[in-house]
């Protein structure tokens, strides 16, 4: 159990002994000089039983059974508790032989819906954010022992494929022409807008495709496969843990769509409006009194994006047996998901056992604060973006460490470049818009990938200089000096932070944690020399270094970022 939860449980038991059932509300202390944690719950608890909060707090301390954990528990201010942990207890959390991350008590099945590009178009920066953030959360859930089912809900169906396939057909397009999907799409669109014959052919293609005509289907499959292959190349470059088997495309739900309509109809949820079949839920009433409906089927019989999402929820609930379904898309889809989730609940597609959670993120903006586009206003190609990241990182690496041989330089440049792009995204609060800034993300100071990767590499270099094989270091690191105690407390909190991210899907708290760790390590390193120390002291400090390296490596790994042994 993570330290915070353990402490909460103890305080809640003491509160109960005092006759109050209330949450302890434990958090890390806002002022570290007063302790490690504080518990604010006593004050609210006192209110419910009309007790004096400071008196109740004193009573809770009397009854608290936390001697094994806490060295001191004190009443402070209007009635909160300040808790300082014991060195002995901290040391117990710093065992080099124990796994860093413990498994969840109750493992869940969690669907993580992320990346999900539209295969008709070039994958854009919005999908980059979804891929990076969703992937980190998927890895974190997995590390905690949850069963994660990745679902890459790619857009592979819809009328826009008509013109693309028509162009594909008579243009004789192959994988190479499609590598610039953006240009391909534009060319098809121009023809669609200017050539009446082509327009007719495009429409005929849609009809053939929907009717399941073999030739049209084959062409469509080929197109989709090429587009998917491009995505896969990008996933590999990005070290995203997504593979072909995670693709569950929109078209996979086609056969289930009539069943969705039937089920909605059976529940009496369908209303016809201008020939379209809609669901009107009172909770989506606008200011003028009218209701924004969810359109399930258009008057021409076509199904919509929302209909597919309803089918997907059914699948996730019934076939996949999910306890949670998480959706990583930009915040402009917030209303879509709110509505789809509400209708899915009403229709009984998602029972109370399934938690549906949209995890929105903000837009990616250029340094000028405007949407991130090329100078010409086009989509930024992700491949080009990653090329630039590696090129910039390569320059940095050469400056910083010219001795590295060419192979290693390339390897480090890749880790730093790709790591920087990912980390910059992950380290910002995901719901805010995010400014893409090369200088910031590649800086060696501050909360950046280079800073953390360097902190890790520095520890490895320390081991090399001391001729120490860190794998042979065993046992527990015991805090003695203040800088060790501060470092120990950060190290002991990994589990708590990781569990938090698994719950709320905000990886920036793990980034802030790793940054804090690297900073505390630097202070420790300045105040507690390692290689020049002797005997037991040296061994103990080496353990701190190794536990820090392990934690940085694991923490970055959970974010999908690879460390390098030197840089
Ligand atoms: N393909 C969509 C887009 O590009 C994102 C899909 C997100 N997932 C979902 N189940 N709707 O915006």
Coordinates of C-alpha atoms and ligand atoms in Angstrom, one line a residue:
X1 CA 0.0 0.0 0.0
X2 CA 1.4 3.4 -0.8
X3 CA 2.5 5.5 2.1
X4 CA -0.2 8.1 1.9
X5 CA -3.0 5.5 1.8
X6 CA -1.4 3.6 4.7
X7 CA -1.3 6.8 6.8
X8 CA -4.8 7.8 5.8
X9 CA -6.1 4.4 6.9
X10 CA -4.4 4.7 10.3
X11 CA -5.7 8.2 10.9
X12 CA -9.2 7.2 9.8
X13 CA -9.1 4.3 12.3
X14 CA -8.2 6.7 15.0
X15 CA -11.0 9.1 14.0
X16 CA -13.4 6.2 14.1
X17 CA -12.1 5.4 17.6
X18 CA -13.1 9.0 18.5
X19 CA -16.5 8.3 17.2
X20 CA -16.3 10.0 13.8
X21 CA -16.2 8.4 10.4
X22 CA -14.5 10.9 8.1
X23 CA -11.8 11.0 5.4
X24 CA -8.3 11.9 6.8
X25 CA -7.5 14.0 3.7
X26 CA -3.8 13.3 3.8
X27 CA -1.5 15.2 1.4
X28 CA 2.2 15.9 1.3
X29 CA 2.9 18.8 3.6
X30 CA 2.7 22.2 2.0
X31 CA 5.6 23.3 4.3
X32 CA 8.2 20.6 4.4
X33 CA 9.8 22.1 7.6
X34 CA 6.7 20.9 9.5
X35 CA 6.8 17.3 8.3
X36 CA 6.2 15.0 5.4
X37 CA 2.5 14.8 5.3
X38 CA -0.4 16.7 6.7
X39 CA -3.9 15.5 7.4
X40 CA -6.7 18.1 7.0
X41 CA -9.7 15.9 7.6
X42 CA -9.9 16.4 11.3
X43 CA -11.3 19.9 10.9
X44 CA -14.2 18.8 8.8
X45 CA -14.7 15.8 11.0
X46 CA -14.9 18.1 14.1
X47 CA -17.6 20.1 12.4
X48 CA -19.9 17.1 11.8
X49 CA -19.8 16.2 15.5
X50 CA -19.6 19.8 16.8
X51 CA -16.3 19.2 18.5
X52 CA -13.4 21.6 19.0
X53 CA -11.1 20.8 16.1
X54 CA -7.8 21.2 18.0
X55 CA -9.2 19.0 20.8
X56 CA -10.3 16.4 18.4
X57 CA -7.0 16.5 16.7
X58 CA -5.2 15.9 20.0
X59 CA -7.6 13.0 20.7
X60 CA -6.9 11.5 17.3
X61 CA -3.2 11.6 18.0
X62 CA -3.8 9.9 21.4
X63 CA -5.5 7.0 19.7
X64 CA -3.4 6.9 16.6
X65 CA -1.5 3.7 16.0
X66 CA 1.3 4.8 13.7
X67 CA 4.5 4.5 15.8
X68 CA 6.0 2.2 13.2
X69 CA 5.6 4.9 10.6
X70 CA 5.7 8.3 12.3
X71 CA 8.4 9.8 14.4
X72 CA 6.2 12.8 15.3
X73 CA 2.6 13.7 14.8
X74 CA 1.6 17.2 15.9
X75 CA -1.5 19.4 16.0
X76 CA -1.1 22.6 13.9
X77 CA -3.1 25.7 13.1
X78 CA -6.8 25.4 13.4
X79 CA -6.6 21.6 13.8
X80 CA -4.6 19.8 11.1
X81 CA -2.1 17.1 11.8
X82 CA 1.6 17.4 10.7
X83 CA 3.3 14.0 10.3
X84 CA 7.0 13.3 10.1
X85 CA 8.0 9.8 9.0
X86 CA 10.6 7.7 10.8
X87 CA 14.0 7.1 9.2
X88 CA 13.5 3.4 9.8
X89 CA 10.2 3.4 8.0
X90 CA 11.6 5.4 5.0
X91 CA 14.5 2.9 4.8
X92 CA 12.0 0.1 4.5
X93 CA 10.7 1.7 1.3
X94 CA 14.2 2.0 -0.1
X95 CA 15.1 -1.6 -0.6
X96 CA 17.2 -2.2 -3.6
X97 CA 16.1 -5.7 -3.9
X98 CA 12.3 -5.0 -3.8
X99 CA 10.3 -4.2 -7.0
X100 CA 9.8 -0.4 -7.3
X101 CA 6.1 -0.6 -8.1
X102 CA 3.6 -2.8 -6.3
X103 CA 0.6 -4.2 -7.9
X104 CA -2.9 -2.9 -7.3
X105 CA -5.0 -4.8 -4.7
X106 CA -7.9 -5.0 -7.2
X107 CA -6.7 -5.3 -10.8
X108 CA -9.1 -4.0 -13.3
X109 CA -9.6 -4.4 -17.0
X110 CA -9.0 -1.0 -18.5
X111 CA -9.7 -0.1 -22.2
X112 CA -7.4 2.8 -23.3
X113 CA -8.7 4.4 -26.5
X114 CA -5.9 6.5 -27.9
X115 CA -4.0 7.7 -30.9
X116 CA -6.9 7.0 -33.3
X117 CA -5.9 8.9 -36.4
X118 CA -8.2 9.3 -39.3
X119 CA -6.6 7.2 -42.1
X120 CA -7.9 9.4 -44.9
X121 CA -5.7 12.2 -43.7
X122 CA -2.2 12.8 -42.5
X123 CA -1.8 12.1 -38.8
X124 CA -1.5 15.5 -37.1
X125 CA -0.3 17.0 -33.9
X126 CA -3.6 16.3 -32.1
X127 CA -2.9 12.6 -32.6
X128 CA 0.6 13.1 -31.4
X129 CA -0.7 14.3 -28.1
X130 CA -3.2 11.5 -27.9
X131 CA -0.5 8.9 -28.7
X132 CA 2.0 10.2 -26.2
X133 CA -0.3 10.8 -23.3
X134 CA -2.5 7.8 -23.8
X135 CA 0.5 5.6 -24.1
X136 CA 2.0 6.8 -20.8
X137 CA -1.2 6.1 -19.0
X138 CA -1.6 2.7 -20.6
X139 CA 2.0 1.8 -19.5
X140 CA 1.3 3.1 -16.0
X141 CA -1.9 1.1 -15.6
X142 CA -0.1 -2.0 -16.8
X143 CA 2.8 -1.5 -14.4
X144 CA 0.2 -1.6 -11.5
X145 CA -1.0 -4.9 -12.7
X146 CA -4.2 -3.9 -14.5
X147 CA -5.2 -5.6 -17.7
X148 CA -4.9 -2.9 -20.3
X149 CA -6.7 -3.3 -23.6
X150 CA -5.4 -0.7 -26.1
X151 CA -7.9 0.3 -28.7
X152 CA -6.7 2.3 -31.6
X153 CA -10.1 3.5 -32.9
X154 CA -8.9 4.7 -36.3
X155 CA -11.2 6.5 -38.7
X156 CA -11.3 4.2 -41.8
X157 CA -14.9 4.7 -42.9
X158 CA -17.0 7.5 -44.3
X159 CA -17.8 9.3 -47.5
X160 CA -14.4 11.0 -47.8
X161 CA -12.9 7.6 -48.8
X162 CA -15.0 7.7 -52.0
X163 CA -12.8 10.4 -53.6
X164 CA -9.6 9.0 -52.2
X165 CA -10.3 5.6 -53.6
X166 CA -11.5 7.0 -56.9
X167 CA -8.2 8.9 -57.2
X168 CA -6.3 5.8 -56.0
X169 CA -7.8 3.9 -58.8
X170 CA -7.0 5.9 -61.8
X171 CA -3.9 7.5 -60.4
X172 CA -2.3 4.1 -59.9
X173 CA -1.2 5.3 -56.5
X174 CA 1.2 3.2 -54.4
X175 CA 2.8 3.4 -51.0
X176 CA 5.1 6.2 -52.1
X177 CA 2.4 8.5 -53.3
X178 CA 0.4 7.9 -50.2
X179 CA 3.4 8.7 -48.0
X180 CA 2.3 12.3 -48.5
X181 CA -1.3 11.7 -47.6
X182 CA -1.8 15.4 -47.1
X183 CA -0.9 16.2 -50.7
X184 CA -2.8 13.1 -51.9
X185 CA -5.9 14.2 -50.1
X186 CA -5.6 17.8 -51.5
X187 CA -5.2 16.5 -55.1
X188 CA -8.3 14.2 -54.7
X189 CA -10.3 17.1 -53.3
X190 CA -9.4 19.4 -56.2
X191 CA -10.5 16.8 -58.7
X192 CA -13.7 16.2 -56.7
X193 CA -14.5 19.9 -56.8
X194 CA -13.6 20.5 -60.4
X195 CA -14.2 17.3 -62.4
X196 CA -17.9 16.2 -62.6
X197 CA -16.9 12.7 -63.8
X198 CA -14.6 12.3 -60.9
X199 CA -17.2 13.4 -58.5
X200 CA -19.7 10.9 -59.9
X201 CA -17.0 8.2 -59.7
X202 CA -16.3 9.1 -56.1
X203 CA -20.0 8.8 -55.1
X204 CA -20.3 5.5 -57.0
X205 CA -17.3 4.3 -55.0
X206 CA -19.0 5.1 -51.7
X207 CA -22.0 3.2 -52.8
X208 CA -20.0 0.2 -53.9
X209 CA -18.0 0.2 -50.7
X210 CA -21.1 0.3 -48.6
X211 CA -22.7 -2.4 -50.6
X212 CA -19.6 -4.6 -50.0
X213 CA -18.7 -4.8 -53.6
X214 CA -15.5 -6.9 -53.8
X215 CA -13.4 -4.6 -56.0
X216 CA -14.1 -1.5 -54.0
X217 CA -13.5 -3.3 -50.8
X218 CA -10.2 -4.6 -52.0
X219 CA -9.0 -1.2 -53.0
X220 CA -10.2 0.3 -49.7
X221 CA -8.3 -2.4 -47.8
X222 CA -5.2 -1.7 -49.7
X223 CA -5.5 2.0 -49.0
X224 CA -6.1 1.5 -45.3
X225 CA -3.2 -0.9 -45.0
X226 CA -0.8 1.6 -46.5
X227 CA -2.1 4.4 -44.3
X228 CA -1.9 2.2 -41.2
X229 CA 1.7 1.2 -42.1
X230 CA 2.7 4.8 -42.1
X231 CA 1.1 5.2 -38.6
X232 CA 3.0 2.1 -37.4
X233 CA 6.3 3.5 -38.6
X234 CA 5.6 6.5 -36.5
X235 CA 4.6 4.5 -33.4
X236 CA 7.9 2.6 -33.7
X237 CA 9.9 5.8 -33.9
X238 CA 8.0 7.2 -31.0
X239 CA 8.4 4.1 -29.0
X240 CA 4.6 4.0 -28.5
X241 CA 3.4 0.6 -27.3
X242 CA 0.8 0.3 -30.1
X243 CA 0.8 -2.4 -32.6
X244 CA -1.3 -3.7 -35.5
X245 CA -3.3 -5.9 -33.1
X246 CA -4.5 -2.8 -31.1
X247 CA -6.3 -1.4 -34.2
X248 CA -10.0 -1.6 -33.7
X249 CA -11.1 0.6 -36.6
X250 CA -14.5 2.3 -36.9
X251 CA -15.4 -0.1 -39.7
X252 CA -15.1 -3.0 -37.4
X253 CA -18.4 -1.8 -35.8
X254 CA -20.3 -1.5 -39.1
X255 CA -22.2 -4.7 -38.6
X256 CA -23.2 -3.7 -35.1
X257 CA -24.7 -0.3 -36.0
X258 CA -28.2 -1.5 -37.0
X259 CA -28.3 -3.3 -33.6
X260 CA -27.5 0.0 -31.8
X261 CA -30.4 1.6 -33.5
X262 CA -32.7 -1.3 -32.7
X263 CA -31.7 -1.3 -29.1
X264 CA -32.2 2.5 -28.8
X265 CA -35.6 2.0 -30.4
X266 CA -36.6 -0.8 -28.0
X267 CA -35.7 1.5 -25.1
X268 CA -38.0 4.1 -26.5
X269 CA -35.1 6.5 -26.8
X270 CA -35.4 7.2 -30.6
X271 CA -37.3 10.2 -31.9
X272 CA -37.6 11.1 -35.6
X273 CA -36.5 14.6 -36.4
X274 CA -36.4 15.8 -40.1
X275 CA -36.1 12.1 -41.1
X276 CA -33.1 11.5 -38.9
X277 CA -33.3 9.1 -35.9
X278 CA -32.2 11.0 -32.8
X279 CA -31.9 10.7 -29.0
X280 CA -33.1 13.7 -27.1
X281 CA -32.0 13.7 -23.4
X282 CA -33.2 16.5 -21.2
X283 CA -29.8 17.0 -19.7
X284 CA -28.6 18.4 -23.1
X285 CA -31.2 21.2 -23.0
X286 CA -29.8 24.5 -24.4
X287 CA -30.5 28.0 -23.0
X288 CA -33.4 28.5 -25.4
X289 CA -35.1 25.4 -24.1
X290 CA -34.4 23.1 -27.1
X291 CA -32.4 20.0 -26.7
X292 CA -29.2 19.1 -28.6
X293 CA -30.0 15.6 -29.9
X294 CA -27.5 12.8 -30.5
X295 CA -28.1 11.9 -34.1
X296 CA -27.9 8.1 -34.5
X297 CA -28.9 7.7 -38.1
X298 CA -29.3 10.3 -40.8
X299 CA -32.3 10.5 -43.1
X300 CA -30.3 8.8 -45.9
X301 CA -29.7 5.9 -43.6
X302 CA -26.0 6.8 -42.8
X303 CA -24.7 6.2 -39.3
X304 CA -22.5 8.7 -37.5
X305 CA -19.4 9.0 -35.5
X306 CA -21.5 8.9 -32.3
X307 CA -23.3 5.7 -33.4
X308 CA -20.0 3.9 -33.8
X309 CA -18.9 5.1 -30.4
X310 CA -22.1 3.6 -28.9
X311 CA -21.3 0.3 -30.6
X312 CA -17.8 0.5 -29.3
X313 CA -19.1 1.0 -25.7
X314 CA -21.2 -2.0 -26.0
X315 CA -18.3 -4.0 -27.2
X316 CA -16.0 -2.7 -24.5
X317 CA -18.6 -3.5 -21.8
X318 CA -19.8 -6.9 -23.1
X319 CA -17.1 -8.5 -25.1
X320 CA -14.0 -6.9 -23.4
X321 CA -15.5 -6.9 -19.9
X322 CA -14.0 -3.5 -19.1
X323 CA -14.2 -1.9 -15.7
X324 CA -13.0 1.4 -17.1
X325 CA -12.8 2.9 -20.6
X326 CA -10.5 5.9 -21.0
X327 CA -10.6 8.1 -24.1
X328 CA -7.7 10.4 -25.0
X329 CA -8.9 13.0 -27.5
X330 CA -8.6 16.8 -27.6
X331 CA -11.1 18.7 -25.5
X332 CA -13.1 19.8 -28.5
X333 CA -14.7 16.3 -28.4
X334 CA -15.8 16.8 -24.8
X335 CA -19.4 17.3 -25.7
X336 CA -19.5 14.4 -28.0
X337 CA -18.3 12.1 -25.2
X338 CA -20.6 13.5 -22.6
X339 CA -23.5 12.9 -24.9
X340 CA -22.4 9.4 -26.0
X341 CA -21.7 8.4 -22.4
X342 CA -25.1 9.6 -21.3
X343 CA -27.0 7.8 -24.1
X344 CA -24.9 4.7 -23.5
X345 CA -26.0 4.7 -19.8
X346 CA -29.7 5.4 -20.7
X347 CA -29.7 2.6 -23.2
X348 CA -28.0 0.2 -20.8
X349 CA -25.0 -0.3 -23.1
X350 CA -22.8 0.6 -20.1
X351 CA -23.9 -0.6 -16.7
X352 CA -22.8 0.8 -13.4
X353 CA -19.8 -1.5 -13.4
X354 CA -18.2 0.4 -16.3
X355 CA -16.7 3.7 -15.7
X356 CA -16.5 5.9 -18.9
X357 CA -13.9 8.6 -18.7
X358 CA -13.0 11.2 -21.3
X359 CA -9.4 12.4 -20.7
X360 CA -9.4 15.6 -22.8
X361 CA -6.3 17.5 -23.7
X362 CA -5.7 21.1 -25.0
X363 CA -4.5 22.2 -28.3
X364 CA -0.8 22.2 -29.4
X365 CA 0.2 25.7 -30.1
X366 CA 3.3 27.2 -31.8
X367 CA 5.7 29.4 -29.8
X368 CA 3.6 32.4 -31.1
X369 CA 0.6 31.0 -29.3
X370 CA -1.3 30.2 -32.5
X371 CA -2.3 26.7 -33.7
X372 CA 0.7 24.6 -34.5
X373 CA 0.9 24.7 -38.4
X374 CA 3.5 25.0 -41.1
X375 CA 4.3 28.6 -42.2
X376 CA 2.0 27.9 -45.1
X377 CA -0.8 27.0 -42.7
X378 CA -0.6 23.2 -43.5
X379 CA -0.5 20.3 -41.2
X380 CA 2.9 19.7 -39.6
X381 CA 4.2 16.3 -40.7
X382 CA 5.0 14.2 -37.7
X383 CA 7.9 12.5 -39.4
X384 CA 9.4 15.9 -40.2
X385 CA 8.9 17.0 -36.6
X386 CA 10.7 13.9 -35.2
X387 CA 13.5 14.3 -37.8
X388 CA 14.0 17.9 -36.5
X389 CA 13.9 16.7 -32.9
X390 CA 16.7 14.2 -33.5
X391 CA 18.8 16.6 -35.6
X392 CA 18.6 19.3 -32.9
X393 CA 19.4 16.7 -30.2
X394 CA 22.3 15.4 -32.2
X395 CA 23.8 18.9 -32.3
X396 CA 23.4 19.2 -28.6
X397 CA 24.9 15.8 -27.9
X398 CA 28.0 16.6 -30.1
X399 CA 28.6 19.8 -28.2
X400 CA 28.1 18.3 -24.8
X401 CA 30.1 15.1 -25.3
X402 CA 32.3 15.1 -28.5
X403 CA 34.1 11.9 -27.3
X404 CA 31.1 9.6 -27.9
X405 CA 31.6 7.5 -31.0
X406 CA 29.2 8.1 -33.9
X407 CA 26.9 5.1 -33.1
X408 CA 26.5 6.1 -29.6
X409 CA 25.9 9.7 -30.5
X410 CA 23.1 8.7 -32.8
X411 CA 21.6 6.5 -30.1
X412 CA 21.8 9.3 -27.5
X413 CA 20.4 11.9 -30.0
X414 CA 17.5 9.6 -30.6
X415 CA 16.7 9.2 -26.9
X416 CA 17.1 12.9 -26.2
X417 CA 15.2 14.1 -29.3
X418 CA 12.3 11.8 -29.1
X419 CA 12.3 11.9 -25.3
X420 CA 12.2 15.7 -25.4
X421 CA 9.2 15.8 -27.6
X422 CA 7.3 13.3 -25.5
X423 CA 8.4 14.7 -22.1
X424 CA 7.5 18.3 -23.1
X425 CA 4.0 17.1 -23.8
X426 CA 3.7 14.9 -20.8
X427 CA 5.1 17.4 -18.3
X428 CA 2.3 20.0 -18.9
X429 CA -1.1 19.8 -17.4
X430 CA -2.9 17.9 -20.2
X431 CA -6.1 20.0 -20.2
X432 CA -4.2 23.2 -20.8
X433 CA -3.1 24.3 -24.3
X434 CA 0.5 23.4 -24.9
X435 CA 3.1 25.6 -26.4
X436 CA 5.5 23.7 -28.6
X437 CA 9.0 25.2 -28.0
X438 CA 12.2 23.5 -29.2
X439 CA 14.5 25.6 -26.9
X440 CA 12.5 24.8 -23.8
X441 CA 12.1 21.1 -24.4
X442 CA 15.8 20.6 -25.3
X443 CA 17.2 22.7 -22.4
X444 CA 19.5 20.9 -19.9
X445 CA 18.0 22.9 -17.1
X446 CA 14.5 22.7 -15.7
X447 CA 11.8 20.1 -16.0
X448 CA 12.9 18.6 -19.3
X449 CA 13.9 15.2 -20.7
X450 CA 17.5 16.2 -21.2
X451 CA 17.8 17.2 -17.6
X452 CA 16.4 13.9 -16.3
X453 CA 18.3 11.8 -18.8
X454 CA 21.4 13.6 -17.8
X455 CA 20.7 13.0 -14.1
X456 CA 20.4 9.3 -14.8
X457 CA 23.6 9.2 -17.0
X458 CA 25.5 11.1 -14.3
X459 CA 24.7 8.4 -11.8
X460 CA 25.9 5.8 -14.2
X461 CA 29.1 7.7 -14.8
X462 CA 29.6 7.9 -11.0
X463 CA 29.4 4.1 -10.9
X464 CA 31.9 3.8 -13.7
X465 CA 34.3 6.2 -12.1
X466 CA 34.1 4.2 -8.8
X467 CA 34.3 0.9 -10.7
X468 CA 31.1 -0.2 -9.1
X469 CA 28.6 -2.6 -10.6
X470 CA 25.3 -1.2 -9.3
X471 CA 23.6 -4.5 -9.7
X472 CA 25.6 -5.9 -6.9
X473 CA 24.4 -3.2 -4.5
X474 CA 21.8 -4.7 -2.3
X475 CA 19.9 -3.9 0.9
X476 CA 18.3 -0.7 2.1
X477 CA 19.4 2.9 1.9
X478 CA 19.1 4.5 5.4
X479 CA 18.7 8.2 5.7
X480 CA 21.1 9.9 8.2
X481 CA 21.8 13.4 6.9
X482 CA 19.0 15.9 6.0
X483 CA 19.8 15.7 2.3
X484 CA 19.4 11.9 2.5
X485 CA 16.2 12.2 4.4
X486 CA 14.7 14.6 1.8
X487 CA 15.8 12.3 -1.0
X488 CA 14.5 9.2 0.8
X489 CA 11.1 10.8 1.2
X490 CA 10.8 11.5 -2.6
X491 CA 12.0 8.0 -3.4
X492 CA 9.4 6.5 -1.1
X493 CA 6.6 8.3 -2.8
X494 CA 6.9 6.7 -6.3
X495 CA 4.0 4.3 -5.7
X496 CA 1.7 7.0 -4.5
X497 CA 2.4 9.2 -7.6
X498 CA 2.0 6.3 -10.0
X499 CA -1.3 5.3 -8.5
X500 CA -2.5 8.9 -8.7
X501 CA -1.8 9.0 -12.5
X502 CA -3.5 5.7 -13.0
X503 CA -6.5 7.2 -11.4
X504 CA -6.7 10.7 -12.9
X505 CA -4.7 10.3 -16.2
X506 CA -2.5 13.3 -15.5
X507 CA 1.0 12.2 -16.3
X508 CA 2.5 15.6 -15.5
X509 CA 2.4 14.7 -11.8
X510 CA 4.8 11.9 -12.5
X511 CA 7.0 14.3 -14.5
X512 CA 7.0 16.8 -11.6
X513 CA 7.9 14.0 -9.3
X514 CA 10.9 12.9 -11.4
X515 CA 12.0 16.5 -11.6
X516 CA 11.8 16.8 -7.9
X517 CA 13.7 13.6 -7.5
X518 CA 16.5 14.7 -9.8
X519 CA 16.8 18.0 -7.9
X520 CA 16.8 16.4 -4.5
X521 CA 19.5 14.0 -5.8
X522 CA 21.7 16.9 -6.9
X523 CA 21.5 18.4 -3.5
X524 CA 22.2 15.1 -1.8
X525 CA 25.2 14.7 -4.1
X526 CA 26.6 18.1 -3.3
X527 CA 26.1 17.6 0.4
X528 CA 27.0 14.0 0.8
X529 CA 30.0 13.1 -1.3
X530 CA 29.8 9.5 -2.4
X531 CA 33.1 8.2 -3.9
X532 CA 35.3 10.0 -1.4
X533 CA 33.2 8.6 1.6
X534 CA 34.4 5.5 3.3
X535 CA 33.1 2.2 4.6
X536 CA 29.4 1.9 5.6
X537 CA 28.8 5.6 4.7
X538 CA 30.0 5.1 1.2
X539 CA 28.0 2.0 0.7
X540 CA 24.9 3.7 2.0
X541 CA 25.3 6.6 -0.3
X542 CA 25.9 4.3 -3.2
X543 CA 22.5 2.7 -2.4
X544 CA 20.8 6.1 -2.5
X545 CA 22.4 6.7 -5.9
X546 CA 21.3 3.3 -7.2
X547 CA 17.8 3.7 -5.9
X548 CA 17.6 7.1 -7.5
X549 CA 18.8 5.7 -10.8
X550 CA 16.3 2.8 -10.7
X551 CA 13.5 5.2 -10.0
X552 CA 14.5 7.6 -12.8
X553 CA 14.8 4.7 -15.2
X554 CA 11.4 3.2 -14.2
X555 CA 9.7 6.5 -14.0
X556 CA 10.9 7.6 -17.5
X557 CA 10.1 4.1 -18.8
X558 CA 6.5 4.5 -17.6
X559 CA 6.4 7.7 -19.7
X560 CA 7.7 5.8 -22.7
X561 CA 11.1 7.4 -22.5
X562 CA 14.4 5.4 -22.7
X563 CA 17.4 6.3 -20.6
X564 CA 21.0 6.1 -21.9
X565 CA 24.0 5.1 -19.9
X566 CA 26.1 8.1 -20.9
X567 CA 25.5 11.3 -22.7
Ligands
LIG1 N1 -10.6 9.5 -35.1 C1 -11.0 10.5 -34.2 C2 -10.3 11.8 -34.6 O1 -9.4 11.8 -35.3 C3 -10.6 10.2 -32.8 C4 -11.3 8.9 -32.2 C5 -11.3 8.9 -30.7 N2 -11.9 7.7 -30.2 C6 -13.2 7.4 -30.2 N3 -13.6 6.3 -29.7 N4 -14.1 8.3 -30.7 O2 -10.7 12.8 -34.1

